[in-house]
Amino acid sequence: MKKLLVTGGAGFIGANFVHYWLAKYSADKVVVLDALTYAGNIANLDSVKNHENFTFVHGNICDQALVERLLTEHNIDTLVHFAAESHVDRSITGPDAFIETNIIGTYSLLKAAKKVWLDGDAILDGHRFHHVSTDEVYGTLSPTDPAFSEDTAYAPNSPYSASKAASDHLVRAYHHTYGLNVTTSNCSNNYGPFHFPEKLIPLVITNILHDKALPIYGDGQQIRDWLYVEDHAYGIDLVLQNGRIGENYNIGGNNEWANIDIVKTISKLVEQEFVKNPDLAKRFPQAKAAMAQNTESLITYVKDRLGHDRRYAIDATKTNNELGYQPKESFATGIAKTVTWYLNNEAWWQSVMDGSYQDWIAEQYSS
Ligand code: NAD
Ligand code: DAU
């Protein structure tokens, strides 16, 4: 039986991980530590809030004393670290928060874990610090380059990916220098329920329903490797169970798509849903699909992201061979489930798209 401290558990992937974990290992204890930034939403944890082994703590990962207290009071043996500033566009306009949370915050967690697990009277056997990282630390690929493997040299290009790379290095150093039991996973782009609508896939779905432009950065030919979020949770589960201490594991979907093709695919899926379910035209009367018009006409090419990485692709051979990892969801089933989830959970996405989010979006498109 494990006792987990999950940082950032009220965010997109963290919340999906908590749902996955308590459904599969309901006797385990799960404590979530989350600062509830604009991206964190306590409602993401509604389905587990009454679970007897679940605790939510509102707090910041930079608060070392708080983290030490949580590790001690809850006898935590496994820390799964999701908390981060995660949006590349925000890191370009305001990198400070990324340095603070992603670098200083991770450093603070490492110090707390070392103090409680290694520096006490006895080293805690079987402790684990699992760090959730990204494929973006490897930089960018040309269309013909081989996919990123765990041996690819780090070459981060945005303030976000540089801050994640820095945190990955600190995690590695705490293992090498102090013997902290660490693992790191580097995952590709996730999609699925509870994805904040500033990211491409949920932004496109919600904009279609509001009859808003679908902004495509640059030529729309940038490529991402998309993974259904539950398959990320499954990959982390395998790393926690059988991953070798001190190792990095790539997790990916083997599922590369150009952005423009993702947007066209989602447009078609939404149109099909409106044909199948006439109620949708009543709920979203402004949507093109409600008037049998072409949704793709909303596609609007806009100024490219600064320093935009052209292509990411994950080679997950090591994770497949060592841990038996294979994603369970195909892209066809995962994206259909995701569209359905957004159609059925309007109250969720309307509530997270509050004033501060709208102000930020307006700022991005003001010039
Ligand atoms: P998210 O932005 O949806 O959620 C981040 C969560 O962290 C939020 O709940 C937020 O409140 C919390 N948080 C932020 N700063 C905090 C702080 N200082 N103290 C405590 N909590 C804080 O992010 P996500 O998309 O769920 O990503 C989770 C992790 O996975 C991140 O580390 C990210 O780098 C990594 N990752 C994301 C993707 C992806 O496609 N989204 C892919 C690979 C890796
Ligand atoms: O690769 C993993 C990373 O994936 C994670 O580490 C990040 O936390 C996560 O946010 C995601 O980063 P991306 O920048 O790839 O995701 P985003 O959804 O912001 O953008 C996906 C692609 O779509 C990217 O090439 C930029 C483009 N895009 C995005 C938005 C929001 C558009 O063309 N238009 C848009 O409006």
Short mmCIF file of C-alpha atoms and ligand atoms in Angstrom, two decimals:
data_model
loop_
_atom_site.label_atom_id
_atom_site.label_comp_id
_atom_site.label_asym_id
_atom_site.label_seq_id
_atom_site.Cartn_x
_atom_site.Cartn_y
_atom_site.Cartn_z
CA MET A 1 0.00 0.00 0.00
CA LYS A 2 1.47 3.35 -1.07
CA LYS A 3 1.01 6.80 0.45
CA LEU A 4 1.21 9.38 -2.29
CA LEU A 5 1.74 13.12 -2.24
CA VAL A 6 0.55 14.39 -5.63
CA THR A 7 1.57 17.96 -6.40
CA GLY A 8 -0.56 19.83 -8.96
CA GLY A 9 -3.34 17.25 -8.53
CA ALA A 10 -6.06 19.83 -9.27
CA GLY A 11 -4.67 20.50 -12.75
CA PHE A 12 -5.40 18.66 -15.98
CA ILE A 13 -3.05 15.66 -15.83
CA GLY A 14 -2.74 15.58 -12.04
CA ALA A 15 -6.52 15.29 -11.58
CA ASN A 16 -6.77 12.55 -14.21
CA PHE A 17 -3.90 10.76 -12.46
CA VAL A 18 -5.68 10.96 -9.08
CA HIS A 19 -8.91 9.57 -10.63
CA TYR A 20 -6.91 6.75 -12.24
CA TRP A 21 -4.98 5.96 -9.08
CA LEU A 22 -7.88 5.82 -6.63
CA ALA A 23 -9.97 3.77 -9.09
CA LYS A 24 -7.15 1.22 -9.40
CA TYR A 25 -5.56 1.33 -5.93
CA SER A 26 -8.38 2.43 -3.68
CA ALA A 27 -6.58 1.31 -0.48
CA ASP A 28 -3.69 3.71 -1.20
CA LYS A 29 -3.63 7.09 0.46
CA VAL A 30 -3.55 10.14 -1.85
CA VAL A 31 -2.77 13.64 -0.59
CA VAL A 32 -3.01 16.40 -3.22
CA LEU A 33 -1.02 19.61 -2.74
CA ASP A 34 -2.11 22.34 -5.13
CA ALA A 35 -1.86 26.15 -5.11
CA LEU A 36 -5.05 26.43 -7.25
CA THR A 37 -3.57 28.82 -9.77
CA TYR A 38 -5.75 29.80 -12.76
CA ALA A 39 -5.05 26.28 -14.12
CA GLY A 40 -5.97 24.43 -10.93
CA ASN A 41 -9.59 23.72 -10.20
CA ILE A 42 -10.87 21.94 -7.11
CA ALA A 43 -13.92 20.82 -9.13
CA ASN A 44 -11.56 18.56 -11.13
CA LEU A 45 -11.40 16.41 -7.99
CA ASP A 46 -15.15 16.30 -7.27
CA SER A 47 -15.45 12.61 -8.04
CA VAL A 48 -12.87 11.65 -5.36
CA LYS A 49 -13.51 14.32 -2.73
CA ASN A 50 -15.46 11.92 -0.50
CA HIS A 51 -13.05 9.01 -0.93
CA GLU A 52 -11.88 7.95 2.54
CA ASN A 53 -8.22 7.86 1.47
CA PHE A 54 -8.20 11.25 -0.26
CA THR A 55 -7.02 14.57 1.23
CA PHE A 56 -6.72 17.95 -0.46
CA VAL A 57 -4.27 20.58 0.80
CA HIS A 58 -4.32 24.10 -0.63
CA GLY A 59 -0.69 25.25 -0.67
CA ASN A 60 2.41 26.04 -2.64
CA ILE A 61 5.22 23.62 -3.52
CA CYS A 62 7.69 26.44 -2.75
CA ASP A 63 6.63 26.22 0.91
CA GLN A 64 9.26 23.74 2.07
CA ALA A 65 8.06 23.63 5.67
CA LEU A 66 4.54 22.72 4.54
CA VAL A 67 5.85 19.94 2.29
CA GLU A 68 8.04 18.55 5.09
CA ARG A 69 5.02 18.54 7.40
CA LEU A 70 2.86 16.73 4.82
CA LEU A 71 5.54 14.11 4.13
CA THR A 72 5.88 13.46 7.85
CA GLU A 73 2.27 13.68 9.05
CA HIS A 74 0.91 11.49 6.24
CA ASN A 75 3.89 9.08 6.21
CA ILE A 76 4.28 9.73 2.50
CA ASP A 77 6.53 7.27 0.66
CA THR A 78 5.84 8.38 -2.94
CA LEU A 79 5.84 11.94 -4.24
CA VAL A 80 4.44 12.39 -7.76
CA HIS A 81 5.29 15.88 -8.95
CA PHE A 82 2.96 17.40 -11.56
CA ALA A 83 2.72 20.99 -10.24
CA ALA A 84 4.02 23.44 -12.82
CA GLU A 85 3.27 26.42 -14.94
CA SER A 86 2.53 24.48 -18.14
CA HIS A 87 1.51 26.81 -20.98
CA VAL A 88 4.24 27.71 -23.48
CA ASP A 89 2.53 30.93 -24.64
CA ARG A 90 2.34 32.22 -21.05
CA SER A 91 6.03 31.42 -20.57
CA ILE A 92 6.82 33.68 -23.52
CA THR A 93 4.88 36.67 -22.18
CA GLY A 94 5.68 36.08 -18.48
CA PRO A 95 8.53 33.69 -17.67
CA ASP A 96 8.89 34.65 -13.97
CA ALA A 97 6.19 32.31 -12.69
CA PHE A 98 7.81 29.45 -14.64
CA ILE A 99 11.18 30.00 -13.00
CA GLU A 100 9.53 30.26 -9.60
CA THR A 101 7.29 27.19 -9.71
CA ASN A 102 9.08 24.90 -12.13
CA ILE A 103 12.66 25.45 -10.94
CA ILE A 104 12.51 26.87 -7.40
CA GLY A 105 9.39 24.83 -6.59
CA THR A 106 10.97 21.56 -7.70
CA TYR A 107 14.15 22.44 -5.80
CA SER A 108 12.10 23.12 -2.70
CA LEU A 109 10.34 19.73 -3.00
CA LEU A 110 13.69 17.97 -3.43
CA LYS A 111 15.05 19.66 -0.30
CA ALA A 112 11.96 18.63 1.68
CA ALA A 113 12.13 15.03 0.41
CA LYS A 114 15.85 14.78 1.21
CA LYS A 115 15.35 16.17 4.71
CA VAL A 116 12.44 13.89 5.61
CA TRP A 117 13.41 10.71 3.75
CA LEU A 118 17.22 10.73 3.89
CA ASP A 119 18.44 13.02 6.68
CA GLY A 120 16.37 11.69 9.61
CA ASP A 121 17.34 8.91 12.02
CA ALA A 122 16.84 6.30 9.30
CA ILE A 123 16.54 6.47 5.52
CA LEU A 124 12.95 5.70 4.45
CA ASP A 125 13.14 2.42 2.50
CA GLY A 126 11.28 2.37 -0.79
CA HIS A 127 10.75 6.13 -0.97
CA ARG A 128 10.25 7.56 -4.46
CA PHE A 129 10.33 11.05 -5.96
CA HIS A 130 8.70 10.83 -9.39
CA HIS A 131 9.11 13.91 -11.54
CA VAL A 132 6.65 14.50 -14.39
CA SER A 133 8.43 16.14 -17.30
CA THR A 134 7.90 16.78 -20.96
CA ASP A 135 9.24 15.93 -24.41
CA GLU A 136 9.79 19.68 -24.97
CA VAL A 137 13.10 19.51 -23.06
CA TYR A 138 14.60 17.74 -26.09
CA GLY A 139 13.99 20.74 -28.36
CA THR A 140 12.64 20.47 -31.88
CA LEU A 141 12.83 17.99 -34.78
CA SER A 142 12.80 18.35 -38.55
CA PRO A 143 10.21 16.23 -40.42
CA THR A 144 12.81 13.52 -41.08
CA ASP A 145 14.71 13.43 -37.76
CA PRO A 146 14.36 10.30 -35.63
CA ALA A 147 12.04 10.69 -32.64
CA PHE A 148 13.40 11.80 -29.23
CA SER A 149 14.83 8.97 -27.17
CA GLU A 150 16.00 9.17 -23.54
CA ASP A 151 19.54 9.63 -24.93
CA THR A 152 18.65 12.72 -26.97
CA ALA A 153 20.58 15.72 -25.64
CA TYR A 154 18.46 18.35 -23.90
CA ALA A 155 17.95 21.50 -26.05
CA PRO A 156 14.95 23.42 -24.65
CA ASN A 157 13.75 26.37 -26.71
CA SER A 158 11.07 28.17 -24.69
CA PRO A 159 11.18 29.59 -21.16
CA TYR A 160 8.70 26.81 -20.26
CA SER A 161 10.83 23.96 -21.61
CA ALA A 162 14.03 25.53 -20.21
CA SER A 163 12.44 25.67 -16.76
CA LYS A 164 11.34 22.02 -17.05
CA ALA A 165 14.83 21.02 -18.24
CA ALA A 166 16.37 22.80 -15.24
CA SER A 167 14.03 20.93 -12.90
CA ASP A 168 14.87 17.59 -14.58
CA HIS A 169 18.58 18.27 -13.99
CA LEU A 170 17.99 19.08 -10.31
CA VAL A 171 16.04 15.85 -9.86
CA ARG A 172 18.86 13.89 -11.50
CA ALA A 173 21.46 15.64 -9.32
CA TYR A 174 19.57 14.81 -6.10
CA HIS A 175 19.79 11.14 -7.04
CA HIS A 176 23.42 11.22 -8.13
CA THR A 177 24.67 13.33 -5.22
CA TYR A 178 22.44 12.40 -2.28
CA GLY A 179 20.98 9.04 -3.30
CA LEU A 180 17.35 10.23 -3.43
CA ASN A 181 15.24 7.55 -5.21
CA VAL A 182 14.07 9.47 -8.26
CA THR A 183 12.47 8.64 -11.60
CA THR A 184 11.48 11.06 -14.35
CA SER A 185 9.00 10.60 -17.19
CA ASN A 186 9.12 12.75 -20.34
CA CYS A 187 5.73 12.72 -22.00
CA SER A 188 4.32 14.08 -25.25
CA ASN A 189 1.18 16.28 -25.65
CA ASN A 190 -1.76 15.04 -23.60
CA TYR A 191 -5.45 15.54 -24.38
CA GLY A 192 -8.69 14.49 -22.67
CA PRO A 193 -11.14 15.62 -19.95
CA PHE A 194 -10.34 18.62 -17.72
CA HIS A 195 -7.85 20.08 -20.24
CA PHE A 196 -7.77 23.84 -19.71
CA PRO A 197 -9.23 25.62 -22.77
CA GLU A 198 -6.11 27.71 -23.46
CA LYS A 199 -4.46 24.60 -25.01
CA LEU A 200 -5.07 23.74 -28.67
CA ILE A 201 -7.56 20.85 -28.48
CA PRO A 202 -9.99 22.18 -25.83
CA LEU A 203 -9.63 25.73 -27.24
CA VAL A 204 -10.76 24.50 -30.65
CA ILE A 205 -13.72 22.53 -29.27
CA THR A 206 -15.00 25.38 -27.11
CA ASN A 207 -14.41 28.02 -29.81
CA ILE A 208 -16.39 25.96 -32.33
CA LEU A 209 -19.30 25.85 -29.89
CA HIS A 210 -19.09 29.63 -29.35
CA ASP A 211 -18.65 30.34 -33.09
CA LYS A 212 -15.23 31.91 -32.46
CA ALA A 213 -12.17 31.89 -34.74
CA LEU A 214 -9.92 28.80 -34.58
CA PRO A 215 -6.44 30.40 -34.37
CA ILE A 216 -3.71 28.49 -36.22
CA TYR A 217 -0.19 29.70 -35.44
CA GLY A 218 2.02 30.20 -38.54
CA ASP A 219 1.37 27.67 -41.30
CA GLY A 220 -0.27 25.07 -39.03
CA GLN A 221 2.21 22.39 -40.12
CA GLN A 222 3.85 22.03 -36.69
CA ILE A 223 3.66 18.46 -35.47
CA ARG A 224 2.81 17.14 -32.00
CA ASP A 225 2.57 13.54 -30.73
CA TRP A 226 -0.80 13.28 -28.95
CA LEU A 227 -1.53 10.91 -26.04
CA TYR A 228 -4.84 10.36 -24.23
CA VAL A 229 -4.32 11.58 -20.66
CA GLU A 230 -5.30 8.29 -18.99
CA ASP A 231 -2.50 6.60 -20.93
CA HIS A 232 -0.07 9.07 -19.36
CA ALA A 233 -1.35 8.09 -15.90
CA TYR A 234 -0.91 4.43 -16.86
CA GLY A 235 2.68 5.09 -17.99
CA ILE A 236 3.52 6.82 -14.69
CA ASP A 237 1.94 3.90 -12.83
CA LEU A 238 4.30 1.47 -14.63
CA VAL A 239 7.31 3.68 -13.88
CA LEU A 240 6.33 3.84 -10.20
CA GLN A 241 5.86 0.06 -10.02
CA ASN A 242 8.85 -1.15 -12.04
CA GLY A 243 10.96 1.80 -13.22
CA ARG A 244 14.64 1.74 -12.38
CA ILE A 245 15.79 4.37 -9.88
CA GLY A 246 17.64 7.28 -11.44
CA GLU A 247 16.22 6.63 -14.93
CA ASN A 248 14.19 8.73 -17.37
CA TYR A 249 11.30 7.10 -19.27
CA ASN A 250 9.72 8.53 -22.42
CA ILE A 251 5.94 8.21 -22.67
CA GLY A 252 4.26 8.92 -26.00
CA GLY A 253 1.37 8.07 -28.24
CA ASN A 254 3.22 7.22 -31.46
CA ASN A 255 0.60 9.52 -32.91
CA GLU A 256 1.99 12.51 -34.81
CA TRP A 257 -0.39 15.10 -36.21
CA ALA A 258 0.06 18.48 -37.88
CA ASN A 259 -1.92 21.13 -35.98
CA ILE A 260 -4.08 22.04 -38.96
CA ASP A 261 -5.14 18.40 -39.39
CA ILE A 262 -6.08 18.13 -35.71
CA VAL A 263 -8.27 21.22 -36.05
CA LYS A 264 -9.97 19.88 -39.19
CA THR A 265 -10.54 16.49 -37.54
CA ILE A 266 -12.17 18.11 -34.50
CA SER A 267 -14.33 20.33 -36.75
CA LYS A 268 -15.68 17.25 -38.53
CA LEU A 269 -16.28 15.36 -35.29
CA VAL A 270 -18.29 18.22 -33.81
CA GLU A 271 -20.36 18.47 -37.00
CA GLN A 272 -21.09 14.71 -36.81
CA GLU A 273 -22.19 15.07 -33.17
CA PHE A 274 -24.64 17.84 -34.14
CA VAL A 275 -26.13 15.59 -36.83
CA LYS A 276 -26.49 12.69 -34.37
CA ASN A 277 -27.93 14.80 -31.54
CA PRO A 278 -30.41 17.57 -32.53
CA ASP A 279 -30.44 18.83 -28.94
CA LEU A 280 -26.93 20.27 -29.49
CA ALA A 281 -28.27 22.86 -31.96
CA LYS A 282 -30.57 24.11 -29.20
CA ARG A 283 -27.77 24.23 -26.63
CA PHE A 284 -25.22 25.86 -28.95
CA PRO A 285 -27.34 27.79 -31.48
CA GLN A 286 -24.44 30.05 -32.49
CA ALA A 287 -22.26 27.10 -33.65
CA LYS A 288 -21.86 26.76 -37.42
CA ALA A 289 -22.95 23.12 -37.10
CA ALA A 290 -26.28 24.26 -35.62
CA MET A 291 -26.99 25.95 -38.97
CA ALA A 292 -25.50 23.15 -41.08
CA GLN A 293 -22.66 25.48 -42.08
CA ASN A 294 -19.00 24.56 -42.55
CA THR A 295 -17.12 24.64 -39.22
CA GLU A 296 -13.72 24.77 -40.96
CA SER A 297 -14.58 28.29 -42.15
CA LEU A 298 -13.67 29.39 -38.59
CA ILE A 299 -10.01 28.47 -39.19
CA THR A 300 -7.91 31.65 -39.01
CA TYR A 301 -4.16 31.78 -39.56
CA VAL A 302 -2.52 34.08 -36.99
CA LYS A 303 0.99 35.26 -36.11
CA ASP A 304 3.29 32.37 -35.21
CA ARG A 305 4.37 31.62 -31.62
CA LEU A 306 7.87 33.04 -30.94
CA GLY A 307 10.51 30.32 -31.22
CA HIS A 308 7.79 27.81 -32.15
CA ASP A 309 9.13 24.22 -32.07
CA ARG A 310 8.38 22.56 -35.39
CA ARG A 311 7.97 18.93 -34.45
CA TYR A 312 7.95 16.70 -31.37
CA ALA A 313 7.95 12.90 -31.57
CA ILE A 314 8.61 10.38 -28.82
CA ASP A 315 10.51 7.14 -29.16
CA ALA A 316 9.13 5.12 -26.24
CA THR A 317 11.06 1.91 -27.02
CA LYS A 318 12.75 1.85 -23.60
CA THR A 319 9.43 2.25 -21.74
CA ASN A 320 7.78 -0.35 -24.00
CA ASN A 321 10.59 -2.89 -23.60
CA GLU A 322 11.38 -2.43 -19.91
CA LEU A 323 7.92 -1.76 -18.53
CA GLY A 324 5.62 -3.29 -21.17
CA TYR A 325 4.06 0.11 -21.85
CA GLN A 326 1.59 0.51 -24.76
CA PRO A 327 -1.07 3.23 -24.89
CA LYS A 328 -4.55 1.71 -24.56
CA GLU A 329 -6.50 4.42 -26.37
CA SER A 330 -6.31 4.96 -30.14
CA PHE A 331 -6.44 8.55 -31.34
CA ALA A 332 -9.82 7.91 -33.01
CA THR A 333 -11.41 6.70 -29.76
CA GLY A 334 -9.58 9.18 -27.52
CA ILE A 335 -10.49 12.29 -29.50
CA ALA A 336 -14.12 11.14 -29.89
CA LYS A 337 -14.34 10.63 -26.10
CA THR A 338 -12.79 14.05 -25.55
CA VAL A 339 -15.23 15.87 -27.85
CA THR A 340 -18.12 14.08 -26.13
CA TRP A 341 -16.76 15.05 -22.70
CA TYR A 342 -16.65 18.76 -23.64
CA LEU A 343 -20.16 18.58 -25.12
CA ASN A 344 -21.43 17.02 -21.87
CA ASN A 345 -19.48 19.26 -19.48
CA GLU A 346 -20.25 22.79 -20.59
CA ALA A 347 -20.64 23.93 -16.96
CA TRP A 348 -17.03 22.90 -16.25
CA TRP A 349 -15.43 24.74 -19.15
CA GLN A 350 -17.66 27.79 -18.82
CA SER A 351 -16.66 28.09 -15.15
CA VAL A 352 -12.91 27.78 -15.71
CA MET A 353 -12.99 30.36 -18.50
CA ASP A 354 -13.56 33.14 -15.98
CA GLY A 355 -12.66 36.84 -16.11
CA SER A 356 -8.91 36.52 -15.56
CA TYR A 357 -8.61 33.93 -18.31
CA GLN A 358 -10.64 36.05 -20.72
CA ASP A 359 -8.46 39.09 -19.92
CA TRP A 360 -5.33 37.09 -20.71
CA ILE A 361 -6.73 35.83 -24.03
CA ALA A 362 -7.81 39.39 -24.95
CA GLU A 363 -4.26 40.60 -24.20
CA GLN A 364 -2.77 37.94 -26.50
CA TYR A 365 -4.87 39.02 -29.43
CA SER A 366 -4.85 42.78 -28.80
CA SER A 367 -1.94 43.69 -31.14
P1 NAD B 1 -1.86 22.33 -15.59
O1 NAD B 1 -1.37 23.71 -15.89
O2 NAD B 1 -3.20 21.91 -16.11
O3 NAD B 1 -1.90 22.09 -14.02
C1 NAD B 1 -0.86 22.50 -13.18
C2 NAD B 1 -1.35 22.37 -11.75
O4 NAD B 1 -0.27 22.77 -10.88
C3 NAD B 1 -2.54 23.28 -11.41
O5 NAD B 1 -3.47 22.57 -10.64
C4 NAD B 1 -1.92 24.40 -10.59
O6 NAD B 1 -2.82 24.98 -9.66
C5 NAD B 1 -0.78 23.67 -9.89
N1 NAD B 1 0.31 24.56 -9.50
C6 NAD B 1 0.93 25.49 -10.27
N2 NAD B 1 1.86 26.14 -9.54
C7 NAD B 1 1.85 25.58 -8.31
C8 NAD B 1 2.63 25.79 -7.13
N3 NAD B 1 3.58 26.72 -7.08
N4 NAD B 1 2.36 25.04 -6.04
C9 NAD B 1 1.39 24.09 -6.07
N5 NAD B 1 0.62 23.86 -7.17
C10 NAD B 1 0.86 24.59 -8.27
O7 NAD B 1 -0.72 21.38 -16.10
P2 NAD B 1 -0.83 19.93 -16.79
O8 NAD B 1 -1.05 20.10 -18.23
O9 NAD B 1 -1.75 19.10 -15.99
O10 NAD B 1 0.67 19.43 -16.59
C11 NAD B 1 1.06 18.74 -15.40
C12 NAD B 1 2.53 18.38 -15.49
O11 NAD B 1 2.76 17.56 -16.63
C13 NAD B 1 3.45 19.59 -15.67
O12 NAD B 1 4.61 19.36 -14.90
C14 NAD B 1 3.77 19.60 -17.16
O13 NAD B 1 5.05 20.17 -17.38
C15 NAD B 1 3.77 18.12 -17.45
N6 NAD B 1 3.42 17.74 -18.83
C16 NAD B 1 2.28 18.23 -19.42
C17 NAD B 1 1.93 17.80 -20.70
C18 NAD B 1 0.66 18.28 -21.37
O14 NAD B 1 0.43 17.95 -22.52
N7 NAD B 1 -0.19 19.06 -20.71
C19 NAD B 1 2.74 16.88 -21.37
C20 NAD B 1 3.91 16.42 -20.74
C21 NAD B 1 4.22 16.85 -19.46
O1 DAU B 2 4.75 18.34 -25.62
C1 DAU B 2 4.29 18.40 -24.31
C2 DAU B 2 3.78 19.80 -24.01
O2 DAU B 2 2.53 19.93 -24.68
C3 DAU B 2 3.62 20.06 -22.52
O3 DAU B 2 4.88 20.00 -21.91
C4 DAU B 2 2.98 21.44 -22.29
O4 DAU B 2 2.74 21.64 -20.91
C5 DAU B 2 1.65 21.48 -23.03
O5 DAU B 2 1.04 22.74 -22.89
C6 DAU B 2 1.85 21.15 -24.52
O6 DAU B 2 2.60 22.21 -25.17
P1 DAU B 2 2.24 22.72 -26.65
O7 DAU B 2 2.76 24.08 -26.82
O8 DAU B 2 2.62 21.69 -27.67
O9 DAU B 2 0.62 22.70 -26.55
P2 DAU B 2 -0.49 23.75 -27.04
O10 DAU B 2 -1.81 23.07 -26.87
O11 DAU B 2 -0.30 25.09 -26.44
O12 DAU B 2 -0.19 23.86 -28.60
C7 DAU B 2 -0.19 22.73 -29.44
C8 DAU B 2 0.23 23.19 -30.82
O13 DAU B 2 -0.81 24.01 -31.38
C9 DAU B 2 1.48 24.05 -30.83
O14 DAU B 2 2.22 23.77 -32.01
C10 DAU B 2 0.94 25.48 -30.88
C11 DAU B 2 -0.33 25.33 -31.68
N1 DAU B 2 -1.43 26.26 -31.34
C12 DAU B 2 -1.78 26.38 -30.03
C13 DAU B 2 -2.80 27.23 -29.67
C14 DAU B 2 -3.19 27.41 -28.22
C15 DAU B 2 -2.11 26.94 -32.35
O15 DAU B 2 -1.78 26.79 -33.56
N2 DAU B 2 -3.11 27.77 -31.99
C16 DAU B 2 -3.50 27.96 -30.69
O16 DAU B 2 -4.43 28.76 -30.42
#
